[in-house]
Amino acid sequence: MSSTTTTPDRTGAPGPATADGGSARSAWALVARREIVVRLTDKAFLGGTAFTLVLICGYLGWQVWDSSRTDSYTVAVTAADRSMGDRLVQGAPESGQDVEVALDPVADADAARAAVRAGDADAWLHPGEGGWVLTTLDSEEDTLAGVTREVVRSTVLEQQATRLGTTATALEQGTTVTPQLLEGDAEQAQIARAGSFVFAFLFYIATLTFGYVIANSVVEEKQSRIVEIIATAIPVRQLLAGKVVGTSVIAILQMLLYAAVGLVGLSFTPYSDVLGAVSGPVAWFLAFFVGGFVALAALWAVAGALASRAEDVQSTGTPLIMIVLGVFFAGFLVDGPARVVLSFVPPFSTVVMPARVLEGTATWWQAVLALVLLLAAAGLVLYVAERLYRRSLLQTGGRLSIRQAWSTPE
Amino acid sequence: MLEIEGLTRRFGDTTAVDDVSFEVREGMLTGFVGGNGAGKTTTMRMVMGVLGIDAGEVRWAGRPVTPQDQRRFGYMPEERGLYPKQRVLDQLVYLARLRGMADASAREAAERHLERFGLADRATERLQALSLGNQQRVQIVAALLHGPTALVLDEPFSGLDPVAVDAMADVLREHAAAGVPVLFSSHQLDLVERLCDRLVILAAGRVVAVGDADELRARGPLRYRVVLDADTGWLRDVRGVHVVDVDGPTALVEVVDDGAEQVVLREAAARGTVREFTPVRPALADIYREVAAR
């Protein structure tokens, strides 16, 4: 505290700063760096990321476990139906459903019912009116029923074919129906649907959570008034740019981490053949993600600047939540020509166009055009956001409307 | 030298700052005094470039001030604020770097200043863990850290304990002595009187008085305290003076016509023993009330 113990030139040290560490023009890098460091040292953020990773790994792990396990059933049969029971035991492992069947020989129908009631058997297989019946206790065993249906059908078919002096194969000849698409193929379409849903969901989660992160980081500076000190040090544009860049970097890193863990995990599951189909369009996803995210991040920064207290963000951010939800649902609800149109309209193009690329219904130049439009829109948004941000940032007297912020004098 | 020329700022129909002009000279502590709503904060925010100017100009070193100039100023806004959740040293380094310092020198300067304000052992704590007084000290460090070319401080003494007030005063004097123009506002007139080389008094958005303390006092009424052996009631009949107060042998007279105090002195001496005849220097607070009310 005492100034007498130290000499002025070692303490108060008026005079020029010893070194010039950078011009105001590169200040955005400092701001971005701080945003990243703050986020990476935030326990809540790290905890949330770790929790999500655990969820992803858990889900994929369950998939792996689920696909490798074999369901075992015990089926009660009377001596009279033993031969069909044996066919079921033989046929179950060949069904491709990972099902194993063991027989529980019972004396009669009553004993069979008792065995099912007691839980000694999962089901009782017996002939019924014009076919076979699989009796279970209180819920249908879908997997077992499916396998049984298949086995019974082929067994009976064979028996009847033999009786008619022909074979089951001959009887079934020409009865298969194979679905075929004019555009793409069925598997591709399914992958595209799943892939674009996952992407739309990731985009939704990222723009919502990081939207609040960026809005709160803006309002924190406003509420704590430090923004007035910062505004005398660097242009407000630099502050906005730094925030958007820093948050975008963190958001994209987090999404890449999730995607990487998800894809690596996926390769251990039975769906590993999907990987090849997805890996190409991932680059498109990333490009559209960056463009869409930056535009929305800038708008979230404005939502923060329009607020004066953290509580206000709830209301200033509402229009943005609508946009984010709209983009999310447009990703998989809109069909037909509207979908083609939306795939060029920012911000919907962010999720719709990569989905169309994945489906194989969009050409590369359409994707490039949509991306150019998205980036142009992002640029326009940044310009508008900068003006709104600059004009509302130093207004601390309550919540501002967009109109007020636009026309307020500096 | 920081020159403020004809600064004007309107908010809607009210003119918060109306044609304000004054200078903040190198090597001088300039005190900025005025009541609530007089326009001090608005003026300082315009000087720092965080508020638009409707008319007038801020000049630095003889030319219009630029954002690059303002970047090197030290500023303490009226409403304090730093990052509550960030560690003290980290945010000081960050703020210094925003003003163009290199990382190493920013760190070194931050540690040096924290030491000076007795906060060296709190450097790695989060700001919100510090008492309000200590947060205030960190705020001061934030304004001084980068070796400012000018200081613009809005109420730098508010919220400080006496020890910190002394430290702050030392810091201001040192900066002034090193040739840095220092402008600070305060409500504590005694402190301003003790510290300042120059005063700028603002009332209702206008400059009502500028000068050093003696000059300002000279603007005040010239008064004499008269103590006699006998009753002083006769003073009421003396021409050229106005009797402010009479209490038996003691009176306070204000000189209306030049030289009238000599008439009073001769008359008093003729009537008996003069125990006391002293000019009364008006307190700055009185001057302030006087000019602010005008």
XYZ file of C-alpha atoms in Angstrom:
704
model
C 0.000 0.000 0.000
C 2.665 2.431 1.032
C 4.232 4.427 -1.693
C 7.249 5.257 0.449
C 8.745 1.795 0.186
C 9.038 1.920 -3.565
C 10.333 4.450 -5.986
C 7.948 5.985 -8.470
C 9.594 4.610 -11.578
C 9.290 1.086 -10.228
C 5.708 1.436 -9.083
C 3.342 4.004 -10.454
C 5.391 4.115 -13.597
C 3.715 6.751 -15.682
C 5.038 6.790 -19.170
C 4.594 4.785 -22.316
C 3.929 1.090 -22.265
C 7.164 -0.808 -22.674
C 6.218 -2.748 -25.778
C 3.543 -2.587 -28.348
C 1.852 -5.948 -28.288
C -0.454 -5.347 -31.194
C -2.654 -2.870 -32.942
C -6.332 -2.382 -32.255
C -7.011 -4.109 -35.552
C -5.873 -7.485 -34.313
C -7.641 -7.096 -30.974
C -10.310 -9.563 -32.062
C -7.734 -12.328 -31.715
C -7.192 -11.401 -28.046
C -10.938 -11.343 -27.445
C -11.396 -14.685 -29.209
C -8.553 -16.185 -27.230
C -10.097 -15.050 -23.965
C -13.490 -16.486 -24.924
C -11.866 -19.837 -25.684
C -9.767 -19.890 -22.515
C -12.740 -18.911 -20.342
C -14.843 -21.667 -21.897
C -12.082 -24.275 -21.590
C -11.626 -23.477 -17.905
C -15.344 -23.391 -17.179
C -16.220 -26.445 -15.117
C -19.861 -26.401 -16.215
C -18.864 -26.412 -19.874
C -16.286 -29.179 -19.434
C -18.704 -31.195 -17.321
C -21.476 -30.842 -19.899
C -19.150 -31.899 -22.710
C -17.920 -34.916 -20.752
C -21.507 -35.875 -19.916
C -22.550 -35.725 -23.566
C -19.548 -37.855 -24.563
C -20.512 -40.406 -21.917
C -24.049 -40.452 -23.342
C -22.774 -40.967 -26.900
C -20.377 -43.737 -25.812
C -23.065 -45.293 -23.653
C -25.573 -45.350 -26.490
C -23.073 -46.804 -28.969
C -21.846 -49.282 -26.388
C -25.405 -50.423 -25.815
C -25.810 -50.850 -29.573
C -22.689 -53.017 -29.736
C -23.759 -55.079 -26.748
C -27.300 -55.384 -28.012
C -26.183 -56.591 -31.424
C -23.807 -59.174 -30.049
C -26.090 -60.752 -27.501
C -28.354 -63.700 -28.280
C -31.893 -63.885 -26.961
C -32.707 -67.270 -25.495
C -36.233 -68.530 -25.204
C -37.665 -71.631 -23.716
C -40.663 -72.963 -25.561
C -42.989 -75.546 -24.058
C -44.192 -78.286 -26.441
C -46.168 -81.456 -25.879
C -44.848 -84.724 -27.252
C -47.251 -84.504 -30.198
C -45.772 -81.204 -31.366
C -42.193 -82.172 -30.679
C -41.150 -82.322 -34.315
C -42.228 -78.718 -34.950
C -40.399 -77.754 -31.765
C -37.229 -79.349 -33.051
C -37.575 -77.470 -36.334
C -37.855 -74.252 -34.325
C -34.707 -75.048 -32.333
C -32.862 -75.713 -35.585
C -34.322 -72.796 -37.485
C -33.900 -70.084 -34.824
C -30.136 -69.541 -35.141
C -30.474 -69.442 -38.947
C -33.096 -66.711 -38.810
C -30.470 -63.948 -38.524
C -32.206 -62.551 -35.427
C -29.696 -63.872 -32.867
C -32.310 -66.020 -31.242
C -31.777 -69.301 -29.460
C -34.610 -71.623 -28.594
C -34.646 -74.477 -26.073
C -37.529 -76.873 -25.634
C -39.373 -77.665 -22.449
C -41.211 -80.940 -23.057
C -44.505 -80.949 -21.194
C -47.146 -83.639 -20.702
C -50.245 -81.830 -21.881
C -51.884 -78.480 -22.500
C -52.481 -77.801 -18.813
C -48.872 -78.527 -17.942
C -47.810 -76.195 -20.776
C -50.021 -73.377 -19.471
C -48.676 -73.966 -15.959
C -45.089 -73.811 -17.246
C -45.739 -70.468 -18.997
C -47.526 -69.100 -15.916
C -44.670 -70.211 -13.648
C -42.130 -68.614 -15.962
C -40.416 -71.964 -16.661
C -41.239 -71.424 -20.325
C -41.495 -68.174 -22.313
C -44.122 -69.574 -24.646
C -46.152 -72.640 -25.567
C -46.227 -73.698 -29.191
C -49.255 -75.727 -30.195
C -51.518 -76.255 -33.176
C -54.671 -74.196 -33.319
C -57.495 -73.650 -35.699
C -56.053 -73.717 -39.221
C -52.498 -73.105 -38.055
C -50.234 -72.820 -35.072
C -50.518 -70.778 -31.871
C -47.749 -69.289 -29.782
C -49.165 -68.693 -26.323
C -47.278 -66.355 -24.044
C -48.082 -64.990 -20.597
C -49.008 -61.341 -20.821
C -47.008 -59.799 -23.655
C -46.259 -60.880 -27.175
C -42.653 -61.959 -27.702
C -42.160 -60.209 -31.053
C -38.748 -61.633 -31.862
C -39.729 -65.176 -30.917
C -43.052 -64.850 -32.725
C -41.279 -63.653 -35.873
C -38.826 -66.519 -35.862
C -41.552 -69.032 -35.088
C -43.761 -67.664 -37.853
C -40.903 -68.056 -40.330
C -40.003 -71.579 -39.241
C -43.613 -72.777 -39.115
C -44.328 -71.240 -42.509
C -41.406 -72.938 -44.269
C -41.981 -76.251 -42.496
C -45.656 -76.369 -43.390
C -44.934 -75.151 -46.893
C -42.431 -77.949 -47.393
C -44.845 -80.529 -46.050
C -47.578 -79.345 -48.363
C -45.211 -79.156 -51.322
C -44.131 -82.728 -50.743
C -47.769 -83.731 -50.597
C -48.375 -82.030 -53.959
C -45.306 -83.672 -55.392
C -43.266 -80.537 -55.795
C -40.803 -78.488 -53.675
C -41.148 -75.359 -51.588
C -38.630 -73.557 -53.805
C -40.714 -74.316 -56.867
C -43.834 -73.087 -55.135
C -42.215 -69.821 -54.093
C -40.630 -69.112 -57.416
C -41.420 -65.678 -58.771
C -43.077 -64.433 -55.583
C -40.340 -62.075 -54.360
C -40.755 -58.308 -54.472
C -37.596 -56.160 -54.349
C -38.093 -52.402 -53.778
C -36.130 -50.258 -56.215
C -35.733 -46.431 -56.415
C -35.255 -44.427 -59.587
C -33.008 -42.004 -57.714
C -30.444 -43.209 -55.219
C -31.065 -46.434 -53.461
C -33.051 -47.431 -50.430
C -30.141 -47.784 -48.115
C -28.722 -44.457 -49.217
C -32.067 -42.729 -48.569
C -32.255 -44.225 -45.116
C -28.721 -43.156 -44.291
C -29.464 -39.689 -45.630
C -32.535 -39.379 -43.448
C -30.653 -40.481 -40.340
C -27.568 -38.439 -41.217
C -29.446 -35.230 -41.887
C -31.467 -35.650 -38.719
C -28.294 -36.058 -36.690
C -26.789 -33.005 -38.374
C -29.916 -30.897 -37.893
C -29.962 -31.954 -34.271
C -26.282 -31.107 -33.736
C -26.810 -27.725 -35.380
C -29.859 -27.101 -33.233
C -28.041 -28.021 -30.023
C -24.947 -25.993 -30.947
C -26.772 -22.808 -31.979
C -28.995 -22.944 -28.937
C -26.430 -23.717 -26.243
C -23.664 -21.584 -27.705
C -26.211 -18.913 -28.575
C -26.940 -18.526 -24.906
C -23.234 -18.708 -24.126
C -22.428 -15.804 -26.437
C -25.463 -13.726 -25.401
C -24.587 -14.190 -21.754
C -20.960 -13.328 -22.291
C -22.043 -10.073 -23.967
C -24.556 -9.205 -21.275
C -22.045 -10.092 -18.563
C -19.715 -7.422 -19.901
C -22.602 -5.012 -20.162
C -23.959 -5.772 -16.726
C -20.547 -5.572 -15.060
C -19.876 -2.352 -17.050
C -16.453 -3.559 -18.105
C -17.618 -2.999 -21.658
C -17.099 0.735 -21.170
C -13.419 0.145 -20.429
C -13.081 -2.266 -23.348
C -14.836 0.168 -25.697
C -12.184 2.807 -24.951
C -9.437 0.293 -25.719
C -10.623 -1.345 -28.923
C -13.312 -0.730 -31.545
C -16.579 -2.436 -30.620
C -16.476 -4.207 -33.994
C -13.329 -6.011 -32.842
C -15.043 -7.073 -29.650
C -17.987 -8.513 -31.586
C -15.709 -10.252 -34.081
C -13.623 -11.770 -31.303
C -16.673 -13.080 -29.497
C -18.177 -14.613 -32.624
C -14.884 -16.193 -33.700
C -14.005 -17.486 -30.231
C -17.408 -19.004 -29.619
C -17.584 -20.481 -33.117
C -14.191 -22.145 -32.668
C -15.298 -23.700 -29.381
C -18.658 -24.775 -30.813
C -17.094 -26.348 -33.896
C -14.417 -28.090 -31.836
C -17.080 -29.508 -29.558
C -19.203 -30.706 -32.470
C -16.140 -32.241 -34.158
C -15.327 -34.036 -30.928
C -18.868 -35.408 -30.680
C -18.868 -36.364 -34.359
C -15.446 -38.041 -34.134
C -16.369 -40.037 -31.054
C -19.717 -40.893 -32.638
C -18.168 -42.039 -35.929
C -15.406 -44.057 -34.273
C -18.023 -45.626 -32.010
C -20.244 -46.297 -35.001
C -17.486 -48.343 -36.630
C -17.800 -50.901 -33.818
C -21.531 -51.283 -34.310
C -23.347 -53.263 -37.019
C -23.964 -49.932 -38.791
C -20.271 -49.492 -39.631
C -21.008 -49.737 -43.355
C -22.792 -46.361 -43.038
C -19.433 -44.676 -42.441
C -18.371 -44.827 -46.058
C -21.590 -43.171 -47.191
C -21.355 -40.354 -44.630
C -17.685 -39.435 -44.741
C -17.904 -37.557 -48.069
C -20.783 -35.204 -47.246
C -19.271 -34.467 -43.815
C -17.157 -31.778 -45.465
C -20.347 -30.138 -46.754
C -21.938 -30.382 -43.339
C -18.938 -28.640 -41.816
C -18.914 -25.817 -44.371
C -22.631 -25.149 -43.916
C -22.307 -25.451 -40.161
C -19.634 -22.731 -40.054
C -21.630 -20.341 -42.256
C -24.912 -20.861 -40.419
C -23.367 -20.803 -36.997
C -21.414 -17.571 -37.520
C -24.540 -15.739 -38.717
C -26.603 -16.947 -35.788
C -23.768 -16.288 -33.323
C -23.650 -12.658 -34.430
C -27.400 -12.387 -33.882
C -27.078 -13.952 -30.447
C -24.443 -11.340 -29.618
C -27.015 -8.689 -30.552
C -29.571 -10.420 -28.338
C -27.064 -10.057 -25.513
C -26.375 -6.421 -26.335
C -30.076 -5.540 -26.406
C -30.427 -6.859 -22.872
C -29.222 -5.010 -19.816
C -29.357 -7.886 -17.373
C -28.886 -11.623 -17.806
C -32.633 -12.101 -17.229
C -33.466 -9.992 -20.294
C -31.762 -12.486 -22.611
C -34.769 -14.774 -22.179
C -36.917 -12.278 -24.045
C -34.373 -10.708 -26.421
C -33.349 -14.218 -27.490
C -36.891 -15.452 -28.215
C -36.936 -14.569 -31.952
C -33.672 -16.448 -32.324
C -35.053 -19.548 -30.646
C -37.875 -19.425 -33.218
C -35.351 -19.249 -36.063
C -33.279 -22.092 -34.627
C -36.363 -24.276 -34.145
C -37.563 -23.441 -37.657
C -34.222 -24.503 -39.131
C -34.272 -27.701 -37.108
C -37.762 -28.760 -38.200
C -37.242 -27.649 -41.796
C -34.398 -30.171 -41.889
C -36.713 -33.185 -41.882
C -40.325 -32.037 -42.067
C -40.379 -30.148 -45.364
C -40.691 -32.221 -48.548
C -41.023 -31.842 -52.284
C -40.417 -28.579 -54.157
C -40.492 -26.567 -50.906
C -37.504 -28.563 -49.742
C -35.593 -27.736 -52.916
C -36.379 -24.033 -52.426
C -35.459 -24.077 -48.736
C -32.164 -25.726 -49.559
C -31.098 -22.377 -51.061
C -32.669 -20.054 -48.488
C -30.490 -19.084 -45.528
C -30.577 -20.074 -42.725
C -32.619 -23.156 -43.702
C -30.036 -24.100 -46.309
C -27.668 -24.780 -43.395
C -29.281 -28.149 -42.742
C -31.427 -28.790 -45.846
C -28.717 -28.528 -48.509
C -26.190 -30.897 -46.870
C -29.074 -33.338 -46.394
C -29.890 -33.167 -50.110
C -26.205 -33.718 -50.946
C -26.273 -36.804 -48.750
C -29.466 -38.010 -50.434
C -27.827 -37.542 -53.780
C -30.583 -35.192 -55.000
C -28.415 -32.071 -55.242
C -25.541 -31.453 -57.592
C -22.261 -29.985 -56.431
C -22.914 -26.605 -58.052
C -26.249 -26.344 -56.264
C -24.444 -26.956 -52.988
C -21.818 -24.337 -53.844
C -24.532 -21.837 -54.779
C -26.381 -22.452 -51.515
C -23.137 -22.047 -49.597
C -22.346 -18.770 -51.357
C -25.847 -17.489 -50.559
C -25.441 -18.565 -46.937
C -22.082 -16.840 -46.592
C -23.468 -13.693 -48.230
C -26.357 -13.723 -45.770
C -23.902 -14.269 -42.915
C -21.947 -11.232 -44.101
C -25.095 -9.114 -44.221
C -26.125 -10.310 -40.776
C -22.684 -9.430 -39.426
C -23.007 -5.931 -40.853
C -26.447 -5.362 -39.331
C -25.440 -7.033 -36.077
C -22.379 -4.834 -35.799
C -24.470 -1.677 -35.991
C -27.060 -2.963 -33.505
C -24.346 -4.234 -31.193
C -22.338 -1.026 -31.319
C -25.363 1.129 -30.580
C -26.922 -0.936 -27.853
C -23.797 -2.056 -26.043
C -23.320 1.115 -24.037
C -27.009 1.643 -23.324
C -27.518 0.301 -19.855
C -30.936 1.694 -19.051
C -33.036 -1.424 -19.601
C -33.986 -3.634 -22.485
C -33.874 -2.181 -26.006
C -35.955 -3.061 -28.996
C -34.229 -3.737 -32.296
C -35.795 -0.563 -33.703
C -34.460 1.537 -30.825
C -31.017 0.007 -31.151
C -30.953 0.632 -34.898
C -31.875 4.294 -34.673
C -30.265 5.248 -31.381
C -27.542 7.882 -31.714
C -24.067 6.835 -30.662
C -2.597 18.722 -23.213
C -6.183 17.630 -23.417
C -8.479 20.369 -24.695
C -12.221 20.229 -24.484
C -13.816 22.735 -26.831
C -17.489 23.530 -26.898
C -18.587 19.980 -26.110
C -22.344 19.560 -26.323
C -24.510 16.511 -25.861
C -28.273 16.298 -25.894
C -30.455 13.437 -24.733
C -33.839 14.017 -26.291
C -34.949 17.470 -25.188
C -32.468 17.892 -22.373
C -29.011 19.244 -22.972
C -26.831 17.277 -20.586
C -23.609 19.022 -21.587
C -23.858 22.498 -23.020
C -20.886 24.100 -24.756
C -18.327 22.911 -22.224
C -14.741 24.098 -22.720
C -11.691 23.666 -20.532
C -8.149 22.352 -20.628
C -6.453 19.551 -18.796
C -2.836 20.611 -18.727
C 0.228 18.443 -18.552
C 1.637 17.950 -15.086
C -1.523 19.189 -13.443
C -4.259 17.581 -11.445
C -7.522 18.974 -12.703
C -10.522 18.409 -10.474
C -13.934 18.149 -12.050
C -16.614 19.265 -9.643
C -20.347 19.514 -9.915
C -23.544 18.182 -8.453
C -25.428 15.123 -9.538
C -26.565 15.515 -13.106
C -24.223 18.426 -13.758
C -22.776 16.591 -16.782
C -19.402 15.404 -15.468
C -19.827 11.762 -16.440
C -21.314 12.640 -19.831
C -18.350 14.923 -20.533
C -15.824 12.292 -19.498
C -17.508 9.635 -21.619
C -17.342 11.941 -24.631
C -13.662 12.605 -23.923
C -13.073 8.850 -23.893
C -15.017 8.310 -27.102
C -17.657 5.984 -25.684
C -20.407 8.533 -26.195
C -21.147 10.448 -29.369
C -20.591 14.201 -29.520
C -23.372 16.486 -30.791
C -21.153 19.541 -31.109
C -17.632 20.583 -30.173
C -14.373 18.748 -30.155
C -11.867 16.974 -27.958
C -8.274 17.805 -28.843
C -5.131 15.956 -27.829
C -1.658 17.372 -28.399
C -3.117 20.160 -30.509
C -5.142 18.014 -32.937
C -8.485 16.227 -32.802
C -8.271 13.167 -30.567
C -8.228 9.762 -32.329
C -9.287 6.326 -31.054
C -5.579 5.444 -31.032
C -4.993 8.318 -28.581
C -7.937 7.299 -26.425
C -6.678 3.752 -26.380
C -3.594 4.936 -24.498
C -5.554 6.995 -21.964
C -6.312 5.552 -18.566
C -10.031 5.494 -17.863
C -12.109 4.689 -14.854
C -15.819 4.779 -15.627
C -18.321 5.970 -13.081
C -19.876 2.546 -12.849
C -17.128 0.145 -11.948
C -16.855 -3.187 -13.542
C -14.498 -6.023 -14.286
C -15.095 -9.707 -14.924
C -16.391 -11.044 -11.601
C -15.467 -14.651 -12.322
C -12.042 -14.122 -13.826
C -8.828 -14.156 -11.861
C -7.448 -10.738 -10.954
C -4.079 -11.006 -12.676
C -5.534 -12.660 -15.795
C -8.044 -9.932 -16.453
C -5.555 -7.142 -15.781
C -3.191 -8.681 -18.325
C -6.083 -9.049 -20.766
C -7.109 -5.392 -20.412
C -3.511 -4.208 -20.778
C -3.099 -6.340 -23.896
C -6.266 -4.845 -25.369
C -4.511 -1.505 -24.999
C -1.586 -2.804 -27.010
C 0.880 -4.089 -24.416
C 2.861 -7.256 -25.028
C 2.044 -10.223 -22.832
C 5.233 -10.240 -20.782
C 5.302 -6.521 -20.044
C 1.567 -6.532 -19.257
C 2.098 -9.326 -16.751
C 5.068 -7.583 -15.199
C 3.213 -4.264 -14.928
C 0.132 -5.927 -13.438
C 2.172 -7.646 -10.748
C 4.012 -4.439 -9.958
C 0.791 -2.448 -9.570
C -0.937 -5.151 -7.536
C 2.040 -5.118 -5.199
C 1.742 -1.400 -4.790
C -1.921 -1.596 -3.878
C -1.286 -4.444 -1.451
C -2.980 -7.052 -3.586
C 0.036 -9.124 -4.643
C -1.215 -12.160 -2.723
C -4.695 -11.930 -4.254
C -3.513 -12.006 -7.879
C -4.725 -15.519 -8.619
C -8.093 -15.150 -6.909
C -11.302 -14.527 -8.746
C -12.379 -10.890 -8.575
C -15.663 -11.693 -6.862
C -13.759 -13.255 -3.951
C -12.312 -9.824 -3.098
C -13.945 -7.224 -0.868
C -15.554 -4.256 -2.612
C -12.704 -1.998 -1.512
C -10.146 -4.362 -2.977
C -12.145 -4.689 -6.186
C -11.977 -0.913 -6.369
C -8.204 -1.075 -6.086
C -8.049 -3.605 -8.907
C -10.143 -1.175 -10.928
C -7.578 1.558 -10.310
C -4.780 -0.765 -11.381
C -6.726 -1.523 -14.565
C -6.737 2.188 -15.409
C -3.019 2.720 -14.710
C -1.465 -0.514 -15.880
C -0.563 0.376 -19.437
C 1.290 3.577 -18.567
C -1.453 5.959 -19.697
C -0.680 9.139 -21.615
C -3.617 10.864 -19.884
C -5.899 9.924 -17.038
C -9.654 10.406 -17.050
C -11.074 9.142 -13.789
C -14.725 9.362 -12.807
C -15.018 9.481 -9.010
C -11.767 7.595 -8.392
C -11.981 8.150 -4.633
C -15.474 6.886 -4.008
C -15.597 3.689 -2.037
C -11.959 3.870 -0.899
C -10.809 3.643 2.710
C -8.493 6.414 3.969
C -5.354 4.369 3.295
C -6.422 3.699 -0.274
C -7.397 7.353 -0.692
C -3.823 8.325 0.205
C -2.388 5.741 -2.158
C -4.689 6.938 -4.914
C -3.717 10.558 -4.268
C -0.038 9.602 -4.430
C -0.598 7.821 -7.690
C -2.359 10.824 -9.194
C 0.381 13.197 -8.048
C 3.063 10.928 -9.466
C 1.368 10.766 -12.823
C 0.919 14.516 -12.875
C 4.564 14.986 -11.885
C 5.573 12.754 -14.787
C 3.788 15.115 -17.155
C 0.534 13.240 -17.573
C -2.611 15.377 -17.705
C -4.986 14.106 -15.035
C -8.717 14.838 -14.945
C -10.784 13.424 -12.137
C -14.227 14.104 -10.793
C -15.173 14.025 -7.149
C -17.850 14.995 -4.694
C -15.327 15.289 -1.895
C -14.541 19.006 -2.128
C -12.007 18.996 0.690
C -10.060 16.312 -1.134
C -10.288 18.211 -4.410
C -9.111 21.375 -2.670
C -6.167 19.568 -1.127
C -5.094 17.778 -4.297
C -5.950 19.818 -7.314
C -3.908 22.332 -9.204
C -6.953 23.375 -11.158
C -10.673 23.088 -10.806
C -13.469 22.979 -13.298
C -16.892 23.541 -11.801
C -19.864 22.326 -13.762
C -23.506 23.134 -13.094
C -26.477 22.121 -15.212
C -24.240 21.099 -18.090
C -22.269 24.354 -18.209
C -18.842 25.352 -16.944
C -19.451 27.947 -14.253
C -15.896 28.387 -13.036
C -12.356 27.384 -14.005
C -9.122 28.144 -12.222
C -6.855 27.191 -9.366
C -8.184 27.203 -5.837
C -6.885 30.693 -5.021
C -8.325 32.191 -8.184
C -11.664 30.679 -7.401
C -11.570 31.900 -3.851
C -10.828 35.376 -5.135
C -14.167 35.191 -6.884
C -15.855 34.689 -3.553
C -17.014 37.557 -1.303
C -14.299 39.308 0.686
C -15.189 38.960 4.356
C -13.555 40.053 7.608
C -13.994 38.727 11.082
C -13.963 41.520 13.667
C -13.579 40.858 17.406
C -13.680 43.842 19.774
C -13.937 44.348 23.536
C -17.322 45.989 23.232
C -20.510 45.408 21.288
C -20.173 45.490 17.492
C -23.692 46.602 16.691
C -22.417 49.947 15.378
C -20.963 48.171 12.338
C -24.411 48.139 10.811
C -24.142 51.889 10.274
C -20.780 51.810 8.446
C -21.113 52.503 4.745
C -19.652 50.156 2.129
C -19.856 46.982 4.182
C -22.562 44.415 4.701
C -22.847 42.829 8.123
C -23.360 39.128 7.687
C -23.524 38.247 11.372
C -23.264 40.015 14.731
C -22.839 38.267 18.078
C -21.921 40.699 20.870
C -18.245 41.635 20.414
C -17.858 39.403 17.318
C -19.021 40.248 13.817
C -18.589 39.035 10.250
C -18.656 41.776 7.629
C -18.573 41.548 3.878
C -16.793 44.270 1.933
C -19.089 45.785 -0.681
C -17.053 48.893 -1.668
C -13.305 48.502 -2.135
C -11.344 49.824 0.848
C -14.332 49.916 3.145
C -12.577 47.404 5.434
C -10.035 50.129 6.244
C -12.841 52.396 7.385
C -14.079 49.621 9.643
C -10.603 49.040 11.080
C -10.005 52.764 11.834
C -13.418 53.149 13.399
C -12.922 50.044 15.539
C -9.495 51.194 16.709
C -10.965 54.580 17.607
C -13.676 52.911 19.714
C -11.347 50.708 21.777
C -9.263 47.528 21.629
C -9.331 45.459 18.446
C -8.814 41.817 19.437
C -9.053 40.372 15.964
C -9.356 41.635 12.403
C -8.901 38.790 9.908
C -9.855 38.187 6.283
C -12.007 35.087 6.056
C -11.004 32.801 3.193
C -14.132 31.176 1.859
C -14.047 27.387 1.787
C -14.134 25.883 -1.659
C -17.453 24.381 -0.732
C -18.849 27.888 -0.302
C -17.476 28.985 -3.658
C -18.926 25.892 -5.183
C -22.350 26.562 -3.713
C -22.091 30.151 -4.823
C -21.210 29.487 -8.464
C -23.372 26.437 -8.806
C -26.419 28.338 -7.612
C -25.838 31.260 -9.958
